[in-house]
């Protein structure tokens, strides 16, 4: 894992989406763009990926 440059936009993301029982669970700090990609892949039904 690489450090996020201090000037880059960052956000916290739940490892398990809140709507799937992750509320109050562990979170990670991600680069803003990586967080968008992560969220997109977890919001889409697995049948539509690849």
mmCIF file of N, CA and C in Angstrom:
data_model
loop_
_atom_site.group_PDB
_atom_site.id
_atom_site.type_symbol
_atom_site.label_atom_id
_atom_site.label_comp_id
_atom_site.label_asym_id
_atom_site.label_seq_id
_atom_site.Cartn_x
_atom_site.Cartn_y
_atom_site.Cartn_z
ATOM 1 N N UNK A 1 0.850 -1.164 0.000
ATOM 2 C CA UNK A 1 0.000 0.000 0.000
ATOM 3 C C UNK A 1 0.902 1.236 0.000
ATOM 4 N N UNK A 2 0.543 2.207 -0.829
ATOM 5 C CA UNK A 2 1.306 3.447 -0.912
ATOM 6 C C UNK A 2 0.635 4.524 -0.069
ATOM 7 N N UNK A 3 1.435 5.440 0.493
ATOM 8 C CA UNK A 3 0.832 6.551 1.238
ATOM 9 C C UNK A 3 0.094 7.494 0.291
ATOM 10 N N UNK A 4 -0.942 8.121 0.810
ATOM 11 C CA UNK A 4 -1.700 9.103 0.034
ATOM 12 C C UNK A 4 -1.014 10.456 0.217
ATOM 13 N N UNK A 5 -0.672 11.133 -0.871
ATOM 14 C CA UNK A 5 -0.047 12.452 -0.726
ATOM 15 C C UNK A 5 -0.968 13.389 0.069
ATOM 16 N N UNK A 6 -0.406 14.202 0.952
ATOM 17 C CA UNK A 6 -1.231 15.071 1.794
ATOM 18 C C UNK A 6 -2.122 16.031 1.008
ATOM 19 N N UNK A 7 -1.694 16.422 -0.197
ATOM 20 C CA UNK A 7 -2.494 17.370 -0.982
ATOM 21 C C UNK A 7 -3.627 16.698 -1.754
ATOM 22 N N UNK A 8 -3.637 15.362 -1.796
ATOM 23 C CA UNK A 8 -4.674 14.633 -2.537
ATOM 24 C C UNK A 8 -5.969 14.562 -1.726
ATOM 25 N N UNK A 9 -7.094 14.582 -2.430
ATOM 26 C CA UNK A 9 -8.388 14.441 -1.755
ATOM 27 C C UNK A 9 -8.500 13.031 -1.202
ATOM 28 N N UNK A 10 -9.048 12.914 0.011
ATOM 29 C CA UNK A 10 -9.154 11.637 0.699
ATOM 30 C C UNK A 10 -10.536 11.507 1.311
ATOM 31 N N UNK A 11 -10.919 10.268 1.585
ATOM 32 C CA UNK A 11 -12.186 10.049 2.279
ATOM 33 C C UNK A 11 -12.132 8.715 3.001
ATOM 34 N N UNK A 12 -12.985 8.565 4.004
ATOM 35 C CA UNK A 12 -13.076 7.312 4.753
ATOM 36 C C UNK A 12 -14.156 6.439 4.139
ATOM 37 N N UNK A 13 -13.883 5.142 4.042
ATOM 38 C CA UNK A 13 -14.837 4.200 3.465
ATOM 39 C C UNK A 13 -14.970 2.986 4.368
ATOM 40 N N UNK A 14 -16.205 2.534 4.567
ATOM 41 C CA UNK A 14 -16.450 1.308 5.321
ATOM 42 C C UNK A 14 -16.000 0.113 4.491
ATOM 43 N N UNK A 15 -15.323 -0.847 5.125
ATOM 44 C CA UNK A 15 -14.896 -2.043 4.411
ATOM 45 C C UNK A 15 -16.096 -2.869 3.983
ATOM 46 N N UNK A 16 -17.127 -2.888 4.823
ATOM 47 C CA UNK A 16 -18.407 -3.508 4.466
ATOM 48 C C UNK A 16 -19.395 -2.358 4.331
ATOM 49 N N UNK A 17 -20.073 -2.225 3.195
ATOM 50 C CA UNK A 17 -21.019 -1.119 3.027
ATOM 51 C C UNK A 17 -22.022 -1.044 4.186
ATOM 52 N N UNK A 18 -22.356 0.167 4.592
ATOM 53 C CA UNK A 18 -23.291 0.356 5.707
ATOM 54 C C UNK A 18 -24.625 -0.330 5.452
ATOM 55 N N UNK A 19 -25.093 -0.305 4.217
ATOM 56 C CA UNK A 19 -26.376 -0.938 3.899
ATOM 57 C C UNK A 19 -26.314 -2.461 3.968
ATOM 58 N N UNK A 20 -25.101 -3.006 4.051
ATOM 59 C CA UNK A 20 -24.946 -4.463 4.137
ATOM 60 C C UNK A 20 -24.430 -4.879 5.507
ATOM 61 N N UNK A 21 -24.698 -4.052 6.519
ATOM 62 C CA UNK A 21 -24.338 -4.394 7.892
ATOM 63 C C UNK A 21 -23.011 -3.845 8.375
ATOM 64 N N UNK A 22 -22.392 -2.961 7.619
ATOM 65 C CA UNK A 22 -21.087 -2.453 8.000
ATOM 66 C C UNK A 22 -21.098 -1.207 8.860
ATOM 67 N N UNK A 23 -22.273 -0.713 9.219
ATOM 68 C CA UNK A 23 -22.339 0.503 10.038
ATOM 69 C C UNK A 23 -21.644 0.247 11.372
ATOM 70 N N UNK A 24 -20.727 1.109 11.722
ATOM 71 C CA UNK A 24 -19.982 0.955 12.960
ATOM 72 C C UNK A 24 -18.783 0.036 12.814
ATOM 73 N N UNK A 25 -18.590 -0.530 11.627
ATOM 74 C CA UNK A 25 -17.465 -1.424 11.381
ATOM 75 C C UNK A 25 -16.212 -0.654 11.002
ATOM 76 N N UNK A 26 -15.161 -1.380 10.648
ATOM 77 C CA UNK A 26 -13.897 -0.726 10.319
ATOM 78 C C UNK A 26 -13.985 0.113 9.048
ATOM 79 N N UNK A 27 -13.230 1.203 9.054
ATOM 80 C CA UNK A 27 -13.153 2.084 7.893
ATOM 81 C C UNK A 27 -11.688 2.249 7.496
ATOM 82 N N UNK A 28 -11.466 2.596 6.245
ATOM 83 C CA UNK A 28 -10.116 2.866 5.745
ATOM 84 C C UNK A 28 -10.116 4.212 5.036
ATOM 85 N N UNK A 29 -8.969 4.876 5.070
ATOM 86 C CA UNK A 29 -8.810 6.147 4.360
ATOM 87 C C UNK A 29 -8.320 5.813 2.957
ATOM 88 N N UNK A 30 -9.034 6.306 1.955
ATOM 89 C CA UNK A 30 -8.681 6.054 0.565
ATOM 90 C C UNK A 30 -8.528 7.358 -0.195
ATOM 91 N N UNK A 31 -7.703 7.317 -1.224
ATOM 92 C CA UNK A 31 -7.622 8.415 -2.185
ATOM 93 C C UNK A 31 -9.023 8.579 -2.762
ATOM 94 N N UNK A 32 -9.465 9.780 -3.004
ATOM 95 C CA UNK A 32 -10.845 10.035 -3.434
ATOM 96 C C UNK A 32 -11.235 9.209 -4.660
ATOM 97 N N UNK A 33 -10.383 9.161 -5.673
ATOM 98 C CA UNK A 33 -10.706 8.415 -6.893
ATOM 99 C C UNK A 33 -10.800 6.924 -6.601
ATOM 100 N N UNK A 34 -9.883 6.405 -5.795
ATOM 101 C CA UNK A 34 -9.922 4.977 -5.440
ATOM 102 C C UNK A 34 -11.208 4.657 -4.678
ATOM 103 N N UNK A 35 -11.645 5.566 -3.820
ATOM 104 C CA UNK A 35 -12.882 5.361 -3.078
ATOM 105 C C UNK A 35 -14.090 5.295 -3.985
ATOM 106 N N UNK A 36 -14.108 6.129 -5.017
ATOM 107 C CA UNK A 36 -15.220 6.109 -5.975
ATOM 108 C C UNK A 36 -15.253 4.766 -6.702
ATOM 109 N N UNK A 37 -14.095 4.291 -7.141
ATOM 110 C CA UNK A 37 -14.023 3.001 -7.840
ATOM 111 C C UNK A 37 -14.444 1.874 -6.905
ATOM 112 N N UNK A 38 -13.945 1.894 -5.672
ATOM 113 C CA UNK A 38 -14.294 0.871 -4.680
ATOM 114 C C UNK A 38 -15.809 0.843 -4.457
ATOM 115 N N UNK A 39 -16.386 2.012 -4.241
ATOM 116 C CA UNK A 39 -17.825 2.097 -3.977
ATOM 117 C C UNK A 39 -18.636 1.614 -5.174
ATOM 118 N N UNK A 40 -18.216 1.972 -6.369
ATOM 119 C CA UNK A 40 -18.921 1.559 -7.579
ATOM 120 C C UNK A 40 -18.961 0.045 -7.693
ATOM 121 N N UNK A 41 -17.849 -0.600 -7.433
ATOM 122 C CA UNK A 41 -17.792 -2.057 -7.562
ATOM 123 C C UNK A 41 -18.566 -2.768 -6.459
ATOM 124 N N UNK A 42 -18.738 -2.134 -5.311
ATOM 125 C CA UNK A 42 -19.489 -2.771 -4.234
ATOM 126 C C UNK A 42 -20.983 -2.476 -4.306
ATOM 127 N N UNK A 43 -21.368 -1.472 -5.073
ATOM 128 C CA UNK A 43 -22.786 -1.147 -5.224
ATOM 129 C C UNK A 43 -23.435 -1.903 -6.374
ATOM 130 N N UNK A 44 -22.628 -2.425 -7.294
ATOM 131 C CA UNK A 44 -23.151 -3.115 -8.468
ATOM 132 C C UNK A 44 -23.310 -4.595 -8.140
ATOM 133 N N UNK A 45 -24.413 -5.173 -8.547
ATOM 134 C CA UNK A 45 -24.631 -6.599 -8.343
ATOM 135 C C UNK A 45 -23.515 -7.391 -9.017
ATOM 136 N N UNK A 46 -22.971 -8.421 -8.344
ATOM 137 C CA UNK A 46 -21.873 -9.200 -8.919
ATOM 138 C C UNK A 46 -22.180 -9.773 -10.302
ATOM 139 N N UNK A 47 -23.446 -9.997 -10.608
ATOM 140 C CA UNK A 47 -23.774 -10.569 -11.915
ATOM 141 C C UNK A 47 -23.444 -9.620 -13.060
ATOM 142 N N UNK A 48 -23.288 -8.314 -12.759
ATOM 143 C CA UNK A 48 -23.006 -7.341 -13.807
ATOM 144 C C UNK A 48 -21.521 -7.012 -13.934
ATOM 145 N N UNK A 49 -20.697 -7.557 -13.056
ATOM 146 C CA UNK A 49 -19.266 -7.283 -13.129
ATOM 147 C C UNK A 49 -18.581 -8.304 -14.016
ATOM 148 N N UNK A 50 -17.802 -7.844 -14.915
ATOM 149 C CA UNK A 50 -16.972 -8.655 -15.820
ATOM 150 C C UNK A 50 -17.826 -9.616 -16.552
#
